[in-house]
PDB file of C-alpha atoms in Angstrom:
ATOM      1  CA  MET A   1      55.011 -15.725   7.864  1.00  0.00           C
ATOM      2  CA  ALA A   2      53.616 -15.900  11.586  1.00  0.00           C
ATOM      3  CA  GLU A   3      53.383 -12.503  13.172  1.00  0.00           C
ATOM      4  CA  THR A   4      50.955 -10.850  15.949  1.00  0.00           C
ATOM      5  CA  GLY A   5      48.070  -9.120  14.556  1.00  0.00           C
ATOM      6  CA  LEU A   6      47.011  -5.294  14.907  1.00  0.00           C
ATOM      7  CA  GLU A   7      44.618  -4.145  17.118  1.00  0.00           C
ATOM      8  CA  PRO A   8      41.712  -2.209  15.132  1.00  0.00           C
ATOM      9  CA  THR A   9      41.046   1.212  15.538  1.00  0.00           C
ATOM     10  CA  GLU A  10      37.472   2.966  15.513  1.00  0.00           C
ATOM     11  CA  ALA A  11      38.356   4.593  12.077  1.00  0.00           C
ATOM     12  CA  PHE A  12      39.118   1.125  10.814  1.00  0.00           C
ATOM     13  CA  HIS A  13      36.006  -0.044  11.337  1.00  0.00           C
ATOM     14  CA  TYR A  14      34.114   2.620   9.995  1.00  0.00           C
ATOM     15  CA  ASN A  15      32.580   2.018   6.522  1.00  0.00           C
ATOM     16  CA  ARG A  16      34.947  -0.910   6.569  1.00  0.00           C
ATOM     17  CA  LYS A  17      32.681  -3.323   4.783  1.00  0.00           C
ATOM     18  CA  ASN A  18      32.428  -0.867   2.014  1.00  0.00           C
ATOM     19  CA  GLU A  19      36.182  -0.009   1.553  1.00  0.00           C
ATOM     20  CA  LEU A  20      36.899  -3.779   1.447  1.00  0.00           C
ATOM     21  CA  LYS A  21      34.307  -4.347  -1.384  1.00  0.00           C
ATOM     22  CA  ALA A  22      35.728  -1.344  -3.343  1.00  0.00           C
ATOM     23  CA  PHE A  23      39.420  -2.639  -2.669  1.00  0.00           C
ATOM     24  CA  ASP A  24      38.002  -6.327  -3.843  1.00  0.00           C
ATOM     25  CA  GLU A  25      36.518  -4.991  -6.899  1.00  0.00           C
ATOM     26  CA  THR A  26      39.355  -3.146  -8.260  1.00  0.00           C
ATOM     27  CA  LYS A  27      40.924  -6.423  -8.851  1.00  0.00           C
ATOM     28  CA  SER A  28      44.278  -4.718  -8.946  1.00  0.00           C
ATOM     29  CA  ARG A  29      45.378  -6.446  -5.374  1.00  0.00           C
ATOM     30  CA  VAL A  30      48.001  -5.281  -3.307  1.00  0.00           C
ATOM     31  CA  LYS A  31      50.513  -4.716  -5.845  1.00  0.00           C
ATOM     32  CA  GLY A  32      48.754  -2.912  -8.637  1.00  0.00           C
ATOM     33  CA  LEU A  33      64.366 -26.492  14.291  1.00  0.00           C
ATOM     34  CA  ILE A  34      65.501 -29.201  13.328  1.00  0.00           C
ATOM     35  CA  ASP A  35      66.921 -29.838   9.981  1.00  0.00           C
ATOM     36  CA  SER A  36      66.211 -33.347   8.646  1.00  0.00           C
ATOM     37  CA  ASP A  37      68.793 -34.663   5.888  1.00  0.00           C
ATOM     38  CA  LEU A  38      66.771 -37.151   3.728  1.00  0.00           C
ATOM     39  CA  THR A  39      69.634 -38.299   1.222  1.00  0.00           C
ATOM     40  CA  GLY A  40      70.208 -42.054   1.153  1.00  0.00           C
ATOM     41  CA  PHE A  41      67.989 -43.044   4.120  1.00  0.00           C
ATOM     42  CA  ASP A  42      66.040 -45.641   2.440  1.00  0.00           C
ATOM     43  CA  ASP A  43      69.131 -47.465   1.799  1.00  0.00           C
ATOM     44  CA  ASP A  44      70.682 -47.310   5.380  1.00  0.00           C
ATOM     45  CA  PRO A  45      68.200 -48.594   8.211  1.00  0.00           C
ATOM     46  CA  ASN A  46      70.353 -46.989  10.929  1.00  0.00           C
ATOM     47  CA  LEU A  47      70.113 -43.613   9.269  1.00  0.00           C
ATOM     48  CA  ARG A  48      66.280 -43.684   8.586  1.00  0.00           C
ATOM     49  CA  HIS A  49      65.927 -44.584  12.211  1.00  0.00           C
ATOM     50  CA  GLU A  50      67.797 -41.358  13.428  1.00  0.00           C
ATOM     51  CA  ILE A  51      65.767 -39.478  10.743  1.00  0.00           C
ATOM     52  CA  VAL A  52      62.387 -41.186  12.153  1.00  0.00           C
ATOM     53  CA  LYS A  53      63.501 -40.059  15.737  1.00  0.00           C
ATOM     54  CA  LYS A  54      64.587 -36.350  14.677  1.00  0.00           C
ATOM     55  CA  VAL A  55      61.139 -35.807  12.828  1.00  0.00           C
ATOM     56  CA  GLY A  56      59.178 -37.274  15.907  1.00  0.00           C
ATOM     57  CA  GLU A  57      60.988 -35.149  18.488  1.00  0.00           C
ATOM     58  CA  ALA A  58      60.909 -31.814  16.031  1.00  0.00           C
ATOM     59  CA  CYS A  59      56.805 -32.786  15.654  1.00  0.00           C
ATOM     60  CA  GLU A  60      56.208 -33.291  19.456  1.00  0.00           C
ATOM     61  CA  ARG A  61      58.345 -30.242  20.641  1.00  0.00           C
ATOM     62  CA  TRP A  62      57.976 -27.740  17.897  1.00  0.00           C
ATOM     63  CA  GLY A  63      55.350 -28.731  15.073  1.00  0.00           C
ATOM     64  CA  PHE A  64      58.093 -27.628  12.615  1.00  0.00           C
ATOM     65  CA  PHE A  65      61.224 -28.933  10.941  1.00  0.00           C
ATOM     66  CA  GLN A  66      63.234 -28.216   7.825  1.00  0.00           C
ATOM     67  CA  VAL A  67      64.245 -30.512   5.293  1.00  0.00           C
ATOM     68  CA  ILE A  68      67.451 -30.812   3.001  1.00  0.00           C
ATOM     69  CA  ASN A  69      68.604 -32.871   0.597  1.00  0.00           C
ATOM     70  CA  HIS A  70      64.937 -33.738  -0.061  1.00  0.00           C
ATOM     71  CA  GLY A  71      65.497 -34.717  -3.802  1.00  0.00           C
ATOM     72  CA  ILE A  72      63.783 -31.461  -5.359  1.00  0.00           C
ATOM     73  CA  PRO A  73      66.214 -29.907  -7.651  1.00  0.00           C
ATOM     74  CA  LEU A  74      67.156 -26.576  -6.307  1.00  0.00           C
ATOM     75  CA  THR A  75      66.946 -25.193  -9.913  1.00  0.00           C
ATOM     76  CA  THR A  76      62.884 -26.189  -9.499  1.00  0.00           C
ATOM     77  CA  LEU A  77      62.725 -24.368  -6.210  1.00  0.00           C
ATOM     78  CA  ASP A  78      64.362 -21.303  -7.606  1.00  0.00           C
ATOM     79  CA  GLU A  79      62.176 -21.206 -10.726  1.00  0.00           C
ATOM     80  CA  MET A  80      59.087 -21.701  -8.621  1.00  0.00           C
ATOM     81  CA  ILE A  81      59.608 -18.592  -6.570  1.00  0.00           C
ATOM     82  CA  ASP A  82      60.684 -16.796  -9.926  1.00  0.00           C
ATOM     83  CA  GLU A  83      57.703 -17.812 -11.500  1.00  0.00           C
ATOM     84  CA  ILE A  84      55.563 -16.553  -8.468  1.00  0.00           C
ATOM     85  CA  ARG A  85      57.294 -13.355  -8.355  1.00  0.00           C
ATOM     86  CA  ARG A  86      57.043 -12.621 -12.073  1.00  0.00           C
ATOM     87  CA  PHE A  87      53.119 -13.194 -12.085  1.00  0.00           C
ATOM     88  CA  HIS A  88      52.645 -10.773  -9.285  1.00  0.00           C
ATOM     89  CA  GLU A  89      54.887  -8.216 -10.900  1.00  0.00           C
ATOM     90  CA  GLN A  90      53.318  -8.343 -14.199  1.00  0.00           C
ATOM     91  CA  ASP A  91      50.791  -5.969 -15.407  1.00  0.00           C
ATOM     92  CA  LYS A  92      47.402  -6.039 -13.507  1.00  0.00           C
ATOM     93  CA  GLU A  93      45.388  -6.247 -16.632  1.00  0.00           C
ATOM     94  CA  ALA A  94      47.153  -9.531 -17.528  1.00  0.00           C
ATOM     95  CA  LYS A  95      46.185 -10.994 -14.315  1.00  0.00           C
ATOM     96  CA  LYS A  96      42.690  -9.858 -13.912  1.00  0.00           C
ATOM     97  CA  GLU A  97      41.189 -13.206 -15.725  1.00  0.00           C
ATOM     98  CA  PHE A  98      42.642 -15.151 -12.721  1.00  0.00           C
ATOM     99  CA  TYR A  99      40.956 -12.810  -9.967  1.00  0.00           C
ATOM    100  CA  SER A 100      38.256 -14.950  -8.179  1.00  0.00           C
ATOM    101  CA  ARG A 101      37.220 -16.144  -4.812  1.00  0.00           C
ATOM    102  CA  ASP A 102      35.596 -19.341  -6.437  1.00  0.00           C
ATOM    103  CA  ASN A 103      37.933 -22.308  -4.600  1.00  0.00           C
ATOM    104  CA  SER A 104      36.615 -24.456  -7.040  1.00  0.00           C
ATOM    105  CA  ARG A 105      38.686 -23.205  -9.847  1.00  0.00           C
ATOM    106  CA  LYS A 106      42.002 -24.501 -10.282  1.00  0.00           C
ATOM    107  CA  VAL A 107      43.875 -21.116 -10.749  1.00  0.00           C
ATOM    108  CA  ILE A 108      43.110 -18.181  -8.588  1.00  0.00           C
ATOM    109  CA  TYR A 109      44.583 -14.873  -7.992  1.00  0.00           C
ATOM    110  CA  ASN A 110      43.281 -12.806  -5.052  1.00  0.00           C
ATOM    111  CA  SER A 111      44.480 -10.798  -1.951  1.00  0.00           C
ATOM    112  CA  ASN A 112      43.454 -11.950   1.905  1.00  0.00           C
ATOM    113  CA  PHE A 113      40.990 -14.917   1.456  1.00  0.00           C
ATOM    114  CA  ASP A 114      39.568 -13.941   4.705  1.00  0.00           C
ATOM    115  CA  LEU A 115      39.382 -10.302   3.552  1.00  0.00           C
ATOM    116  CA  TYR A 116      35.799  -9.370   4.853  1.00  0.00           C
ATOM    117  CA  VAL A 117      35.907 -11.088   8.258  1.00  0.00           C
ATOM    118  CA  ALA A 118      39.892 -10.533   9.421  1.00  0.00           C
ATOM    119  CA  GLU A 119      40.600  -7.209  11.523  1.00  0.00           C
ATOM    120  CA  ALA A 120      43.249  -6.328   9.423  1.00  0.00           C
ATOM    121  CA  ALA A 121      44.008  -6.699   5.695  1.00  0.00           C
ATOM    122  CA  ASN A 122      47.478  -8.322   5.335  1.00  0.00           C
ATOM    123  CA  TRP A 123      49.869  -6.828   2.750  1.00  0.00           C
ATOM    124  CA  ARG A 124      50.097  -9.883   0.535  1.00  0.00           C
ATOM    125  CA  ASP A 125      48.493 -11.226  -2.922  1.00  0.00           C
ATOM    126  CA  THR A 126      47.896 -14.981  -3.469  1.00  0.00           C
ATOM    127  CA  LEU A 127      48.195 -17.220  -6.762  1.00  0.00           C
ATOM    128  CA  ARG A 128      46.873 -20.788  -6.335  1.00  0.00           C
ATOM    129  CA  ASP A 129      48.061 -23.304  -8.905  1.00  0.00           C
ATOM    130  CA  ILE A 130      48.639 -26.698  -9.864  1.00  0.00           C
ATOM    131  CA  MET A 131      52.201 -26.414 -11.101  1.00  0.00           C
ATOM    132  CA  ILE A 132      53.022 -29.878 -12.552  1.00  0.00           C
ATOM    133  CA  GLU A 133      56.645 -30.635 -12.088  1.00  0.00           C
ATOM    134  CA  TYR A 134      56.863 -28.925  -8.740  1.00  0.00           C
ATOM    135  CA  SER A 135      53.609 -30.280  -7.369  1.00  0.00           C
ATOM    136  CA  ASN A 136      54.272 -33.715  -8.406  1.00  0.00           C
ATOM    137  CA  ARG A 137      57.570 -33.709  -6.559  1.00  0.00           C
ATOM    138  CA  VAL A 138      56.091 -32.275  -3.527  1.00  0.00           C
ATOM    139  CA  MET A 139      53.545 -34.936  -3.572  1.00  0.00           C
ATOM    140  CA  LYS A 140      56.082 -37.535  -3.346  1.00  0.00           C
ATOM    141  CA  LEU A 141      58.113 -36.045  -0.801  1.00  0.00           C
ATOM    142  CA  GLY A 142      54.680 -35.542   1.230  1.00  0.00           C
ATOM    143  CA  GLN A 143      54.267 -39.344   1.002  1.00  0.00           C
ATOM    144  CA  THR A 144      57.978 -39.732   2.274  1.00  0.00           C
ATOM    145  CA  LEU A 145      57.142 -37.262   5.282  1.00  0.00           C
ATOM    146  CA  LEU A 146      53.967 -39.355   6.283  1.00  0.00           C
ATOM    147  CA  GLU A 147      56.088 -42.371   6.464  1.00  0.00           C
ATOM    148  CA  LEU A 148      58.333 -40.832   8.826  1.00  0.00           C
ATOM    149  CA  VAL A 149      55.848 -39.396  10.767  1.00  0.00           C
ATOM    150  CA  SER A 150      53.778 -42.452  10.729  1.00  0.00           C
ATOM    151  CA  GLU A 151      56.915 -44.455  12.062  1.00  0.00           C
ATOM    152  CA  ALA A 152      58.072 -41.928  14.563  1.00  0.00           C
ATOM    153  CA  LEU A 153      54.170 -42.622  16.045  1.00  0.00           C
ATOM    154  CA  GLY A 154      55.256 -46.344  16.316  1.00  0.00           C
ATOM    155  CA  LEU A 155      52.744 -47.212  13.550  1.00  0.00           C
ATOM    156  CA  ASN A 156      53.155 -48.996  10.034  1.00  0.00           C
ATOM    157  CA  ARG A 157      54.917 -46.668   7.782  1.00  0.00           C
ATOM    158  CA  SER A 158      51.867 -46.469   5.160  1.00  0.00           C
ATOM    159  CA  TYR A 159      49.584 -45.759   8.241  1.00  0.00           C
ATOM    160  CA  LEU A 160      48.976 -41.959   7.732  1.00  0.00           C
ATOM    161  CA  GLU A 161      49.082 -42.426   3.926  1.00  0.00           C
ATOM    162  CA  ASP A 162      46.342 -45.361   4.107  1.00  0.00           C
ATOM    163  CA  ILE A 163      44.014 -43.130   6.159  1.00  0.00           C
ATOM    164  CA  GLY A 164      43.957 -40.560   3.576  1.00  0.00           C
ATOM    165  CA  CYS A 165      46.130 -37.997   4.934  1.00  0.00           C
ATOM    166  CA  GLY A 166      48.133 -37.472   1.542  1.00  0.00           C
ATOM    167  CA  GLU A 167      45.278 -36.909  -0.489  1.00  0.00           C
ATOM    168  CA  GLY A 168      44.895 -33.433  -2.226  1.00  0.00           C
ATOM    169  CA  LEU A 169      47.143 -30.793  -2.589  1.00  0.00           C
ATOM    170  CA  LEU A 170      46.898 -27.103  -2.307  1.00  0.00           C
ATOM    171  CA  MET A 171      49.467 -24.568  -3.743  1.00  0.00           C
ATOM    172  CA  VAL A 172      49.563 -20.945  -2.578  1.00  0.00           C
ATOM    173  CA  GLY A 173      52.146 -18.465  -3.863  1.00  0.00           C
ATOM    174  CA  HIS A 174      52.381 -15.188  -1.421  1.00  0.00           C
ATOM    175  CA  TYR A 175      53.653 -12.215  -2.752  1.00  0.00           C
ATOM    176  CA  TYR A 176      54.791  -9.489  -0.393  1.00  0.00           C
ATOM    177  CA  PRO A 177      55.402  -5.961  -2.028  1.00  0.00           C
ATOM    178  CA  PRO A 178      57.005  -3.323  -0.149  1.00  0.00           C
ATOM    179  CA  CYS A 179      54.368  -1.196   2.130  1.00  0.00           C
ATOM    180  CA  PRO A 180      54.088   2.218   2.269  1.00  0.00           C
ATOM    181  CA  GLU A 181      52.829   2.082   5.765  1.00  0.00           C
ATOM    182  CA  SER A 182      54.360  -0.812   7.066  1.00  0.00           C
ATOM    183  CA  ASP A 183      53.377   0.031  10.788  1.00  0.00           C
ATOM    184  CA  LEU A 184      49.769  -0.373   9.895  1.00  0.00           C
ATOM    185  CA  THR A 185      49.794  -3.626   8.370  1.00  0.00           C
ATOM    186  CA  LEU A 186      51.467  -7.168   8.461  1.00  0.00           C
ATOM    187  CA  GLY A 187      52.751  -9.739   5.857  1.00  0.00           C
ATOM    188  CA  THR A 188      50.755 -12.254   7.435  1.00  0.00           C
ATOM    189  CA  GLY A 189      49.180 -12.499  11.000  1.00  0.00           C
ATOM    190  CA  SER A 190      49.531 -15.278  13.350  1.00  0.00           C
ATOM    191  CA  HIS A 191      47.790 -18.104  12.345  1.00  0.00           C
ATOM    192  CA  THR A 192      47.586 -22.199  11.995  1.00  0.00           C
ATOM    193  CA  ASP A 193      47.402 -24.088   8.808  1.00  0.00           C
ATOM    194  CA  SER A 194      44.121 -26.370   8.595  1.00  0.00           C
ATOM    195  CA  GLY A 195      45.443 -29.334   6.661  1.00  0.00           C
ATOM    196  CA  PHE A 196      47.669 -32.348   7.533  1.00  0.00           C
ATOM    197  CA  PHE A 197      50.584 -30.344   6.971  1.00  0.00           C
ATOM    198  CA  THR A 198      52.296 -27.600   5.067  1.00  0.00           C
ATOM    199  CA  VAL A 199      55.446 -28.024   2.632  1.00  0.00           C
ATOM    200  CA  LEU A 200      56.687 -24.167   2.787  1.00  0.00           C
ATOM    201  CA  LEU A 201      59.306 -23.188   0.375  1.00  0.00           C
ATOM    202  CA  GLN A 202      60.896 -19.553   1.501  1.00  0.00           C
ATOM    203  CA  ASP A 203      62.577 -17.060  -0.586  1.00  0.00           C
ATOM    204  CA  GLN A 204      65.933 -15.409   0.718  1.00  0.00           C
ATOM    205  CA  ILE A 205      64.370 -12.664   2.563  1.00  0.00           C
ATOM    206  CA  GLY A 206      62.952 -14.775   4.961  1.00  0.00           C
ATOM    207  CA  GLY A 207      60.430 -13.556   7.784  1.00  0.00           C
ATOM    208  CA  LEU A 208      58.767 -16.702   8.953  1.00  0.00           C
ATOM    209  CA  GLN A 209      58.388 -16.894  12.499  1.00  0.00           C
ATOM    210  CA  VAL A 210      57.254 -19.916  14.761  1.00  0.00           C
ATOM    211  CA  LEU A 211      55.510 -19.517  18.687  1.00  0.00           C
ATOM    212  CA  GLN A 212      57.185 -21.699  21.330  1.00  0.00           C
ATOM    213  CA  GLN A 213      56.872 -21.039  24.636  1.00  0.00           C
ATOM    214  CA  ASN A 214      55.034 -17.838  24.065  1.00  0.00           C
ATOM    215  CA  GLN A 215      57.913 -16.810  22.202  1.00  0.00           C
ATOM    216  CA  TRP A 216      58.116 -15.916  18.710  1.00  0.00           C
ATOM    217  CA  LEU A 217      61.334 -17.156  17.117  1.00  0.00           C
ATOM    218  CA  ASP A 218      62.713 -16.699  13.597  1.00  0.00           C
ATOM    219  CA  VAL A 219      62.976 -19.525  11.431  1.00  0.00           C
ATOM    220  CA  LYS A 220      66.505 -18.817   9.304  1.00  0.00           C
ATOM    221  CA  SER A 221      66.091 -19.000   5.423  1.00  0.00           C
ATOM    222  CA  ILE A 222      67.996 -21.887   4.131  1.00  0.00           C
ATOM    223  CA  HIS A 223      68.752 -21.923   0.449  1.00  0.00           C
ATOM    224  CA  GLY A 224      66.908 -25.276  -0.776  1.00  0.00           C
ATOM    225  CA  ALA A 225      65.942 -26.065   2.317  1.00  0.00           C
ATOM    226  CA  LEU A 226      61.849 -26.790   2.889  1.00  0.00           C
ATOM    227  CA  VAL A 227      59.780 -25.683   6.127  1.00  0.00           C
ATOM    228  CA  VAL A 228      57.479 -28.668   7.135  1.00  0.00           C
ATOM    229  CA  ASN A 229      54.702 -27.282   9.407  1.00  0.00           C
ATOM    230  CA  LEU A 230      52.115 -29.610  11.137  1.00  0.00           C
ATOM    231  CA  GLY A 231      48.796 -28.563  10.400  1.00  0.00           C
ATOM    232  CA  ASP A 232      45.489 -28.455  12.599  1.00  0.00           C
ATOM    233  CA  MET A 233      44.053 -31.905  11.012  1.00  0.00           C
ATOM    234  CA  MET A 234      47.219 -33.535  11.649  1.00  0.00           C
ATOM    235  CA  GLN A 235      47.275 -32.057  15.301  1.00  0.00           C
ATOM    236  CA  ALA A 236      43.535 -33.155  15.755  1.00  0.00           C
ATOM    237  CA  SER A 237      43.983 -36.630  14.425  1.00  0.00           C
ATOM    238  CA  LEU A 238      47.217 -37.636  16.605  1.00  0.00           C
ATOM    239  CA  PRO A 239      45.174 -38.279  19.958  1.00  0.00           C
ATOM    240  CA  TYR A 240      43.258 -40.898  18.312  1.00  0.00           C
ATOM    241  CA  LEU A 241      46.315 -42.669  16.724  1.00  0.00           C
TER     242      LEU A 241
END
């Protein structure tokens, strides 16, 4: 969720490092555009051309778009949301073994990856996991999206895949519990994503915003849709294509 940040106060800076270290060591964490329909486009050249055009326009104008009928079953998407919620809502003792800031581990549970450098701590906890079914389906969708973006750039459809844009997967499961002092923090501050692109699965609460022409605009949550966000590495690569 992209939102504006909070200005720090003198009191917040006082002994901030010690306070953050104590919080981190408790290991209890905070909780103790355009819609593109991908159905049948491989069998219909005219439909594929139309989708490529829409994806290209969305990438150029917004850097975001939503995908519907993407081939990932709704049951899989709902189960992902439910499993992330169940993990975060279990007893804190059951989660401690996964708590770490070692990014080489396959599964990490922590709060605020930039806890010690950010001006304000975000009110969220994070679980990273390679969840087999979902990750396989998202990787397949990612390959399709790379093809569409390649074609939108006037390149061979395999170009971005061939230069390695589709390698690797980082899965992050954010959880935003109710905050007793919501005026003092954010779910997630304003930011850009560092990779080639992000495939975002929202729950029905929503809250995602994108910055367009200096205005924050709400992204309506559509059940079963996935939000695609171009990342910094993709935008940095485009001028050289």
